[in-house]
PDB file of C-alpha atoms in Angstrom:
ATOM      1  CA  UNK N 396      -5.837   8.525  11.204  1.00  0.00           C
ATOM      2  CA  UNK N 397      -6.069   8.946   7.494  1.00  0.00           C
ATOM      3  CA  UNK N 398      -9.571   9.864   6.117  1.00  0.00           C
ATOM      4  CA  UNK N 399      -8.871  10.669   2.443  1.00  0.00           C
ATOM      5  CA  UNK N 400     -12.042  10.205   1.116  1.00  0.00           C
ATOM      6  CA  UNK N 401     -13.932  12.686   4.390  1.00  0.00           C
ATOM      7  CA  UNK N 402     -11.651  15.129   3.790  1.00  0.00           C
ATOM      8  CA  UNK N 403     -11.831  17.916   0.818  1.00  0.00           C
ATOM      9  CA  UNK N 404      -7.910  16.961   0.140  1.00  0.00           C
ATOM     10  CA  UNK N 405      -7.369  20.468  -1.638  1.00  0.00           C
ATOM     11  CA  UNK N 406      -5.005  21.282   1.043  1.00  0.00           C
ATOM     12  CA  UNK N 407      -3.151  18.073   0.052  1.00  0.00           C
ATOM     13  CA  UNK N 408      -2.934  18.268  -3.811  1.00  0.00           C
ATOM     14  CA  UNK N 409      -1.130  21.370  -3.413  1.00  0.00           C
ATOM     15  CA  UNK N 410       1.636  19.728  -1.576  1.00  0.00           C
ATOM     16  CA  UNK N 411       2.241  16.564  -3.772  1.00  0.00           C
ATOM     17  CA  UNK N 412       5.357  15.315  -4.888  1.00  0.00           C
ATOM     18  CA  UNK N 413       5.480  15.143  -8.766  1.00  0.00           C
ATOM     19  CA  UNK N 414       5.108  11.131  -8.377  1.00  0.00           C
ATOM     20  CA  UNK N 415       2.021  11.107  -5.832  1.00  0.00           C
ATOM     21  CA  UNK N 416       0.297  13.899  -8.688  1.00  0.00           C
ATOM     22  CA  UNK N 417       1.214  11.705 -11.487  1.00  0.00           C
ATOM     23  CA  UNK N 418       0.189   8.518 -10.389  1.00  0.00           C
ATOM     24  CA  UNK N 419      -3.286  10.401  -8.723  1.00  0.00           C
ATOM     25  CA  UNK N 420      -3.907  11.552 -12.572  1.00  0.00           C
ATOM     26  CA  UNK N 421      -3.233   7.748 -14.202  1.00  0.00           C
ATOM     27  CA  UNK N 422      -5.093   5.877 -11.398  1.00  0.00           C
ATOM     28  CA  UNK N 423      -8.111   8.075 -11.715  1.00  0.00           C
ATOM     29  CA  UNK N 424      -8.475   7.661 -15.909  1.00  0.00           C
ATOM     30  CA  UNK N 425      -7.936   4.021 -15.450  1.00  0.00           C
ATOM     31  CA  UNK N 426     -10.707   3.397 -12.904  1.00  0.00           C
ATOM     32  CA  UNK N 427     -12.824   6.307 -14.943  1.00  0.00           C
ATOM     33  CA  UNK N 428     -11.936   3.536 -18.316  1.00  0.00           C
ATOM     34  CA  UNK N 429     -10.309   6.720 -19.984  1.00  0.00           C
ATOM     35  CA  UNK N 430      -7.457   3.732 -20.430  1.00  0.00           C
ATOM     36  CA  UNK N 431      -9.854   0.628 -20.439  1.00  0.00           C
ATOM     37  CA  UNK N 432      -9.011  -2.548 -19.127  1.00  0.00           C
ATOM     38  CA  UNK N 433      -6.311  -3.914 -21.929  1.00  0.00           C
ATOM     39  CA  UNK N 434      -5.158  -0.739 -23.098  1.00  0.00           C
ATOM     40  CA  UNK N 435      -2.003   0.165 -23.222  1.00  0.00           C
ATOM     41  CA  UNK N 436      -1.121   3.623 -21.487  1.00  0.00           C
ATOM     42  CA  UNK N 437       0.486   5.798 -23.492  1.00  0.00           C
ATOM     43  CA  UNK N 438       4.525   5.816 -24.162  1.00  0.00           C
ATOM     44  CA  UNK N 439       7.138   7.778 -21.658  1.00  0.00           C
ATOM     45  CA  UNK N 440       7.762  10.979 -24.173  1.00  0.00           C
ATOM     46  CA  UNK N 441       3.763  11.478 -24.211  1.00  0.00           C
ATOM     47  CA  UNK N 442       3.354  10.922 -20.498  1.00  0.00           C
ATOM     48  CA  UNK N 443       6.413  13.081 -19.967  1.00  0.00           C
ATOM     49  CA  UNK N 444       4.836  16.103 -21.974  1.00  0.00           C
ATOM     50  CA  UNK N 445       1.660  15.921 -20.940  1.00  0.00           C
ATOM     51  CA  UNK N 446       2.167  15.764 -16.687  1.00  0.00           C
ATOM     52  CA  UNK N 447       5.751  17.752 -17.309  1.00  0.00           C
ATOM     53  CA  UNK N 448       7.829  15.493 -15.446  1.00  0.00           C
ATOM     54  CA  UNK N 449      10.752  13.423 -15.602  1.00  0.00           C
ATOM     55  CA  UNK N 450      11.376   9.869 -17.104  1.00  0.00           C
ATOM     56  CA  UNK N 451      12.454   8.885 -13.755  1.00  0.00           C
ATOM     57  CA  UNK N 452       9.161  10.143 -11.936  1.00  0.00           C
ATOM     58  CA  UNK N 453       7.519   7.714 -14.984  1.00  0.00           C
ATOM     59  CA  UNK N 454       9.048   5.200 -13.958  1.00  0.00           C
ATOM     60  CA  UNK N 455       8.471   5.144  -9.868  1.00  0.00           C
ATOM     61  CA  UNK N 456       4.972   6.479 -10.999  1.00  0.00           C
ATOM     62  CA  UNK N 457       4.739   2.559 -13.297  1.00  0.00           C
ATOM     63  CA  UNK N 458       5.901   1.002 -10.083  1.00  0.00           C
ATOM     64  CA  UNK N 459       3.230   2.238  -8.230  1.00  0.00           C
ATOM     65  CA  UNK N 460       0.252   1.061 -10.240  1.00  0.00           C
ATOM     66  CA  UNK N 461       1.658  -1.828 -10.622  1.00  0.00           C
ATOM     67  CA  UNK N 462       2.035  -3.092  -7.179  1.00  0.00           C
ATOM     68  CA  UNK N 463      -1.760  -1.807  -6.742  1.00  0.00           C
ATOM     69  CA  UNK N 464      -2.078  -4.677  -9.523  1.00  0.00           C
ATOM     70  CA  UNK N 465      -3.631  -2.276 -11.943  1.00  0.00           C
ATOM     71  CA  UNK N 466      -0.857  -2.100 -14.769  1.00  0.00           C
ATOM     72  CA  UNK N 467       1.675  -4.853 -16.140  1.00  0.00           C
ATOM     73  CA  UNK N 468       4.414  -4.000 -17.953  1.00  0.00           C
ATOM     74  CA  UNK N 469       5.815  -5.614 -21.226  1.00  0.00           C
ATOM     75  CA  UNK N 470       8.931  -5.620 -23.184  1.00  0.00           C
ATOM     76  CA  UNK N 471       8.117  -4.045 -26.907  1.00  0.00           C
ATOM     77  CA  UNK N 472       4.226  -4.139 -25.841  1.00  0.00           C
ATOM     78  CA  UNK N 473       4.144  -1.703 -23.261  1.00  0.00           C
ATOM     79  CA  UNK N 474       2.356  -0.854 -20.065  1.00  0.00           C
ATOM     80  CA  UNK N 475      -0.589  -2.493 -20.169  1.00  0.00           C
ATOM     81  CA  UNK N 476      -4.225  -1.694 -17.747  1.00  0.00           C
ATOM     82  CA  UNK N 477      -4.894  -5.466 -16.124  1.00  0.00           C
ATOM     83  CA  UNK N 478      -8.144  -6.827 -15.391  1.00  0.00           C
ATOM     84  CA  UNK N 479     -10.041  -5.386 -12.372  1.00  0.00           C
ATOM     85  CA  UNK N 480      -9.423  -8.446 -10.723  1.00  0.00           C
ATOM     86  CA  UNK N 481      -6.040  -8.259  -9.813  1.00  0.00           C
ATOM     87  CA  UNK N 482      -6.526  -4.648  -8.553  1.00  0.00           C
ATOM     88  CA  UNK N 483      -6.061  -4.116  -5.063  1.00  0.00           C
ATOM     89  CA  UNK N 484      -9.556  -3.294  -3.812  1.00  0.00           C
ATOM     90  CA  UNK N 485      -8.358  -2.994  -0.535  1.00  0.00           C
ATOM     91  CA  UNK N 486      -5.666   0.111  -1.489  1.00  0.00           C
ATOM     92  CA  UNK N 487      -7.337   3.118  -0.262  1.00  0.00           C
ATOM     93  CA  UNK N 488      -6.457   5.083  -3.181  1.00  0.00           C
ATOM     94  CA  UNK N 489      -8.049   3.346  -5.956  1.00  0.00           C
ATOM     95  CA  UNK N 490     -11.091   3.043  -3.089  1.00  0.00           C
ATOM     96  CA  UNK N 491     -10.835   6.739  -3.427  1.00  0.00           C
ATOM     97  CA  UNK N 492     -10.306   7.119  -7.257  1.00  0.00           C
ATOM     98  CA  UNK N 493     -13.745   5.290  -7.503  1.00  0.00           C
ATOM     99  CA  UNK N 494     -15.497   8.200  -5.086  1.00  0.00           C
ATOM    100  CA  UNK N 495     -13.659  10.783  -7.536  1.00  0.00           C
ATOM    101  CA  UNK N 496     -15.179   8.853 -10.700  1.00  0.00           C
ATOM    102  CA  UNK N 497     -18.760   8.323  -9.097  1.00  0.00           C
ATOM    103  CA  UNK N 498     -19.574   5.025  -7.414  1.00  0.00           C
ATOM    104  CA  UNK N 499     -22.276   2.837  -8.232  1.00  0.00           C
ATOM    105  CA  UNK N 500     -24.939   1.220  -6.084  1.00  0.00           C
ATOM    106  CA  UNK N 501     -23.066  -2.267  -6.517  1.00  0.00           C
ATOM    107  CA  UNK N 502     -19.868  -0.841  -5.488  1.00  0.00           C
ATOM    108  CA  UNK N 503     -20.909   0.367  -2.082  1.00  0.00           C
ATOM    109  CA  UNK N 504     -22.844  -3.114  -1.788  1.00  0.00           C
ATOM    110  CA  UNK N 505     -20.137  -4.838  -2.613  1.00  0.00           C
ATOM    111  CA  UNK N 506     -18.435  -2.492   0.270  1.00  0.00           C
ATOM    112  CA  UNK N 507     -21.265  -3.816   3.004  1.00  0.00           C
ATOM    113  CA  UNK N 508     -20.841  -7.510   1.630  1.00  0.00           C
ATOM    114  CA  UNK N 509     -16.929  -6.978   2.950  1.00  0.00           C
ATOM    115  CA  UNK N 510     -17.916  -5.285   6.201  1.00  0.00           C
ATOM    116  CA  UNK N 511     -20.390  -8.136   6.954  1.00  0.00           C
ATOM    117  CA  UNK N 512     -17.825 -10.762   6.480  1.00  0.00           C
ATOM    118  CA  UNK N 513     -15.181  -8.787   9.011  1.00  0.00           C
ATOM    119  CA  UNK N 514     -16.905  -6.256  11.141  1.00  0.00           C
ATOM    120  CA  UNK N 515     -18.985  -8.500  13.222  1.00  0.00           C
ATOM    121  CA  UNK N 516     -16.584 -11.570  13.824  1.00  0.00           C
ATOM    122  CA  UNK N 517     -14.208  -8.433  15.234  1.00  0.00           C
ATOM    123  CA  UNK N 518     -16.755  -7.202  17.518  1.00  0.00           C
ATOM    124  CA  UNK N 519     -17.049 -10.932  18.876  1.00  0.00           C
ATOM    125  CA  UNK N 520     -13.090 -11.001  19.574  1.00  0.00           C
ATOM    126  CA  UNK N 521     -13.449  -7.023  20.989  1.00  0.00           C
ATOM    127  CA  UNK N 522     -15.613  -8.450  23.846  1.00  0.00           C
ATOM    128  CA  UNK N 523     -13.117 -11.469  24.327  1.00  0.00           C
ATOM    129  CA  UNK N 524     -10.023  -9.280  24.406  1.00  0.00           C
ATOM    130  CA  UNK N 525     -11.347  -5.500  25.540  1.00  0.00           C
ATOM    131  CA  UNK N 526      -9.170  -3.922  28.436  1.00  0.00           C
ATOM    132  CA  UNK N 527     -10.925  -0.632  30.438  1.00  0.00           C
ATOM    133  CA  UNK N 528      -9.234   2.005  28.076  1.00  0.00           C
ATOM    134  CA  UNK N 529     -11.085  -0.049  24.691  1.00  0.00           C
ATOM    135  CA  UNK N 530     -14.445  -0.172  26.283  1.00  0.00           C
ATOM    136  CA  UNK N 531     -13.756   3.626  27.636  1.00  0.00           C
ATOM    137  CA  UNK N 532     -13.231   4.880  24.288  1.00  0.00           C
ATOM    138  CA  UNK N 533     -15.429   2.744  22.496  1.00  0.00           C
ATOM    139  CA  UNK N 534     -18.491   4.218  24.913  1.00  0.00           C
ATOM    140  CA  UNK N 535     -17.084   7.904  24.494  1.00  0.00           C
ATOM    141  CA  UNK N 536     -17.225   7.724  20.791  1.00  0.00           C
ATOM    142  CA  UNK N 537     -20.588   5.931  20.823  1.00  0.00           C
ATOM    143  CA  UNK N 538     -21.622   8.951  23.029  1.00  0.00           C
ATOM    144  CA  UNK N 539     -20.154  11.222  20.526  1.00  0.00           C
ATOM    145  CA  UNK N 540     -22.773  10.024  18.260  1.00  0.00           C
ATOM    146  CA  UNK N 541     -25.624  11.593  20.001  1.00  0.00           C
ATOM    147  CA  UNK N 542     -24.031  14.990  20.028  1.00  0.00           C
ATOM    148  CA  UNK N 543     -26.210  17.592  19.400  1.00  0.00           C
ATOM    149  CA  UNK N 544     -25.456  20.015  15.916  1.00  0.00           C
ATOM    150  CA  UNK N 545     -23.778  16.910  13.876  1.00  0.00           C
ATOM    151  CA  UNK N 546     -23.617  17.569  10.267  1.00  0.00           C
ATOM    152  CA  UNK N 547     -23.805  14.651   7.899  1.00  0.00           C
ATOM    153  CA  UNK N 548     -19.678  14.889   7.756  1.00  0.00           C
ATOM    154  CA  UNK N 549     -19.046  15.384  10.980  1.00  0.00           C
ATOM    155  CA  UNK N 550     -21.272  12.721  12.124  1.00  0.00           C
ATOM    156  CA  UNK N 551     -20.014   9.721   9.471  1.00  0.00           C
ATOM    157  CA  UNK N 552     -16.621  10.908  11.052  1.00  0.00           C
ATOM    158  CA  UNK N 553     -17.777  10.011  14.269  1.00  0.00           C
ATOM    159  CA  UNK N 554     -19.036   6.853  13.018  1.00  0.00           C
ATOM    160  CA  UNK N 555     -16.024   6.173  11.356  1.00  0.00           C
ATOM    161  CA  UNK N 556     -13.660   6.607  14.420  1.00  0.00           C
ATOM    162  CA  UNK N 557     -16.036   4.480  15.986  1.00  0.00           C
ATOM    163  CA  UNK N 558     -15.722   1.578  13.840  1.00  0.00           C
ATOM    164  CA  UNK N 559     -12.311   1.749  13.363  1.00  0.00           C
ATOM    165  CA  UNK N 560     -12.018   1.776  17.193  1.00  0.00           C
ATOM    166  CA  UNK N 561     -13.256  -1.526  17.398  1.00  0.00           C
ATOM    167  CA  UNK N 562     -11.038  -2.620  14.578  1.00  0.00           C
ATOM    168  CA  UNK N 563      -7.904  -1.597  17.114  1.00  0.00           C
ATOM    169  CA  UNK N 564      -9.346  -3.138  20.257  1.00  0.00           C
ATOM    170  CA  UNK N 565      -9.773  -6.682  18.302  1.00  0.00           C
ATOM    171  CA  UNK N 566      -5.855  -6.253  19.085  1.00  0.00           C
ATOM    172  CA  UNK N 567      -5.500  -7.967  15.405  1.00  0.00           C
ATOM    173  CA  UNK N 568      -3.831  -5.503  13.790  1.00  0.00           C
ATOM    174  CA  UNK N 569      -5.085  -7.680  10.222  1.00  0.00           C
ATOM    175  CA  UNK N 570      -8.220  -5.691  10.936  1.00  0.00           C
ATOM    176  CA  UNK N 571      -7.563  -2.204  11.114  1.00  0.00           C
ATOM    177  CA  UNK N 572      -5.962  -2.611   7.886  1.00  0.00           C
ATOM    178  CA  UNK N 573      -9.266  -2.655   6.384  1.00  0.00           C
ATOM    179  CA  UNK N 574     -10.241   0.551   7.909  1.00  0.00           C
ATOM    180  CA  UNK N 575     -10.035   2.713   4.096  1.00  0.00           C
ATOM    181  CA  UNK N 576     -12.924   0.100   3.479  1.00  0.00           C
ATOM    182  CA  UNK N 577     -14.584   0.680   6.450  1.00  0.00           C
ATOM    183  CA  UNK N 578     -14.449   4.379   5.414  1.00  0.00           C
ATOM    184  CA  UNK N 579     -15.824   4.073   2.267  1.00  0.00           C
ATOM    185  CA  UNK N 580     -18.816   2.107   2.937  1.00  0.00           C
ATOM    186  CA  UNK N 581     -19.202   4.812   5.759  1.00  0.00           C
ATOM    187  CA  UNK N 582     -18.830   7.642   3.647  1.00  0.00           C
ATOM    188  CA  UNK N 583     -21.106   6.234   0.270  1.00  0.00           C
ATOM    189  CA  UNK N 584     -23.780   5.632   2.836  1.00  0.00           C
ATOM    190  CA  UNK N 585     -23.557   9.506   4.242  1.00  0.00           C
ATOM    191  CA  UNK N 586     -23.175  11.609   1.272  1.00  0.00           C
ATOM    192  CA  UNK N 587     -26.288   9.278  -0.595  1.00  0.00           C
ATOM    193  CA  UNK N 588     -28.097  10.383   2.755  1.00  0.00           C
ATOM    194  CA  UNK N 589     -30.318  13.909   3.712  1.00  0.00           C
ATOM    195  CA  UNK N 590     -29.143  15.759   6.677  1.00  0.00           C
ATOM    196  CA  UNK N 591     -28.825  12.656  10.046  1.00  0.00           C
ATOM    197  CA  UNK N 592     -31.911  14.779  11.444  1.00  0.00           C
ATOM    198  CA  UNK N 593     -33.993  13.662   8.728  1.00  0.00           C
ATOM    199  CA  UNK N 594     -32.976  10.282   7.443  1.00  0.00           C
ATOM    200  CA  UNK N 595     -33.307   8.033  10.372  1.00  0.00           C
ATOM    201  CA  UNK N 596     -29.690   8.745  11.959  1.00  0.00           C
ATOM    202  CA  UNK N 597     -30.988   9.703  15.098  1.00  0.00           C
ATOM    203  CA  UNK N 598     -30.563   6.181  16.700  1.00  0.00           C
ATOM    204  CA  UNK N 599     -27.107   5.816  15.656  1.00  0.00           C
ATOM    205  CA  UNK N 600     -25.605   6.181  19.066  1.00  0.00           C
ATOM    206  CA  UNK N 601     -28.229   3.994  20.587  1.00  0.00           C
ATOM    207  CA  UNK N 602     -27.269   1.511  17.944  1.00  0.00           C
ATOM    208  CA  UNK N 603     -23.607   1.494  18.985  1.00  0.00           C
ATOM    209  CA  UNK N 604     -23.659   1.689  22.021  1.00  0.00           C
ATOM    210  CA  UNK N 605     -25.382  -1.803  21.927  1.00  0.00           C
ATOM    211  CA  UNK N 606     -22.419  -2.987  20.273  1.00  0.00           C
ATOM    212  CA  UNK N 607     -20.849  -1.201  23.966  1.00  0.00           C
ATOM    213  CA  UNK N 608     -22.857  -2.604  25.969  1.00  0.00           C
ATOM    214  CA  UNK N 609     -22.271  -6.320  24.441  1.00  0.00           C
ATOM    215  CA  UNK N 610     -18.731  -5.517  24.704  1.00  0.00           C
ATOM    216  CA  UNK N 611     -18.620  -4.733  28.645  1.00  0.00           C
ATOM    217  CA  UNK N 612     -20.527  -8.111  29.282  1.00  0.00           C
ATOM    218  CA  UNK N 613     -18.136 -10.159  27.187  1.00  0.00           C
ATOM    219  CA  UNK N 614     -20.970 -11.314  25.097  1.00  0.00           C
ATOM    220  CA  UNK N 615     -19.037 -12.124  22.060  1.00  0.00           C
ATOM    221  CA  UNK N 616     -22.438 -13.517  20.227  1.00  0.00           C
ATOM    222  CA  UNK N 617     -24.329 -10.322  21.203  1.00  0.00           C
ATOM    223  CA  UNK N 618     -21.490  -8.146  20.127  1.00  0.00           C
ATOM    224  CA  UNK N 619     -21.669 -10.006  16.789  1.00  0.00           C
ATOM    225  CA  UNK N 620     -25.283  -9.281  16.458  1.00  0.00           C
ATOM    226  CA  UNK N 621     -24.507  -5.873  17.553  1.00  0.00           C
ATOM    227  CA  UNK N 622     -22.599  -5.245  15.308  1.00  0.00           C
ATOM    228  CA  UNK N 623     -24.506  -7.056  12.410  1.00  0.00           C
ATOM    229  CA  UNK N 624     -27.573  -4.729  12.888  1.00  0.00           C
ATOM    230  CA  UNK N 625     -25.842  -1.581  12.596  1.00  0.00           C
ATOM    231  CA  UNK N 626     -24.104  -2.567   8.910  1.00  0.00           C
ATOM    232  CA  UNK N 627     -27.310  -4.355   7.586  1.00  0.00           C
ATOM    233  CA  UNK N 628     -29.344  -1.082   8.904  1.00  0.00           C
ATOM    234  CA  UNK N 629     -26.236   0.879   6.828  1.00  0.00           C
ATOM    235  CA  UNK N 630     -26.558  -1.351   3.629  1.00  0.00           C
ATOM    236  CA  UNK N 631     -30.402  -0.531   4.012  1.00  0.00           C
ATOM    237  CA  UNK N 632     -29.893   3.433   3.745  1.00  0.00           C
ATOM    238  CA  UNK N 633     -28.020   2.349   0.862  1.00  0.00           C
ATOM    239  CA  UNK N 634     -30.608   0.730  -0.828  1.00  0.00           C
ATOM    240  CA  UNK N 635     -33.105   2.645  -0.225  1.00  0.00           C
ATOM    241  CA  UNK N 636     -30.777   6.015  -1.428  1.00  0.00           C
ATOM    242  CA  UNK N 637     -30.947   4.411  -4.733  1.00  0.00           C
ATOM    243  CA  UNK N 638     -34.374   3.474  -5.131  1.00  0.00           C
ATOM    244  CA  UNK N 639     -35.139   6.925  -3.980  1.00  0.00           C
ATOM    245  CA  UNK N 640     -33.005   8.037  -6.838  1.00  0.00           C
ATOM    246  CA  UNK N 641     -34.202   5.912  -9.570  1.00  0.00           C
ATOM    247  CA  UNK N 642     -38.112   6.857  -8.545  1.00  0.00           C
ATOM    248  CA  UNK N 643     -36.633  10.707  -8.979  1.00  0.00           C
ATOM    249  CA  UNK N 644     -35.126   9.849 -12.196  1.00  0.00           C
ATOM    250  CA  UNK N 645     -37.991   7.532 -13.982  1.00  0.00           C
TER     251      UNK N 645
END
């Protein structure tokens, strides 16, 4: 399991290839606007200078963006920064390149909005499809939850695994390709948070292991609901993180 945006990733910068470091750099100015949407990036001998790297690298680096949907290239115009529409929102690098730039209130919203539409119909096909070893590790990271000494990373991790968990016992594997969403939302929702002990955290297991409990009796509409509750009571921290901030700031 991948968790980019949990981890500090300094270990991993130092071993990038020249491509993964080049297009890291680009991605991150285009979702920070330093190349707005409808710019055109700069030309190869620039780029070239600036990161040190090859023409070739340029080129695999173009590639790259451009299946994310975030550049277009153009003969005699250039390479060109599309509209954030046809970005891939669901890529969990430019998810990522958002945390690096600072994300917004809407952004993590627009995170739970996702969640809401996916999480809970997968809970409902978890308790239609769950064999012993799901519903054992589902319960055991549940569990994991109420551990005592979490900090506020180690215990969205444990959240995390927990959701994405019920992404692989949906055995579709459509839905644990939207775990680097999952994460996000996860994540945003943690780091705008106090320390669990303090910010109303301390039900989380209890909370899950609802979702469990749904799970066992095949009750696909209580799993749902399960499963509902614990995102809405997520998008609520969020919400209430932001107020908090803008009473701060006023």
């Amino acid at each position: 399991m991948r968790n980019r945006l949990l981890e500090t990733r300094r270990t991993g910068r130092k071993t990038r290839t020249s491509h993964a470091q080049v297009v890291d750099e680009l991605g991150k100015a285009i979702v920070a606007g330093t190349y707005p949407v409808g710019s055109i990036l700069p030309g190869d001998v620039e780029l070239a200078q600036r990161f040190k790297v090859s023409r070739t690298v340029l080129r695999e680096t173009m590639k790259t963006l451009a299946a994310k949907g975030m550049v277009v290239a153009k003969a005699r115009v250039g390479t060109r920064v599309t509209e954030k529409t046809l970005w891939n929102m669901f890529d969990s690098e430019i998810i990522a390149w958002h945390f690096d730039h600072g994300v917004t209130e809407e952004f993590l919203l627009q995170l739970y909005d996702i969640r809401l539409a996916v999480e809970p119909f997968a809970a409902g096909l978890v308790a239609e499809r769950a064999n012993a070893d799901d519903i054992a590790t589902l319960r055991a990271l549940a569990l994991d939850m109420a551990a005592p000494g979490h900090t506020t990373e180690s215990l969205a991790l444990a959240d995390l695994k927990f959701h994405l968990a019920v992404a692989d016992a949906s055995h579709n594997p459509f839905m644990r390709t939207l775990g680097s969403l999952i994460e996000a939302a996860l994540v945003g929702m943690f780091r705008l948070s106090t320390p669990p002990s303090q910010n109303g955290f301390a039900n989380i297991a209890d909370t899950h292991m609802r979702i469990v409990d749904a799970i066992v009796a095949g009750d696909v509409a209580g799993a749902r609901k399960a499963m509902e509750d614990v995102i809405v009571e997520g998008r609520k921290h969020v919400r209430d993180a932001y107020a908090a901030f803008s009473e701060v700031s006023a």
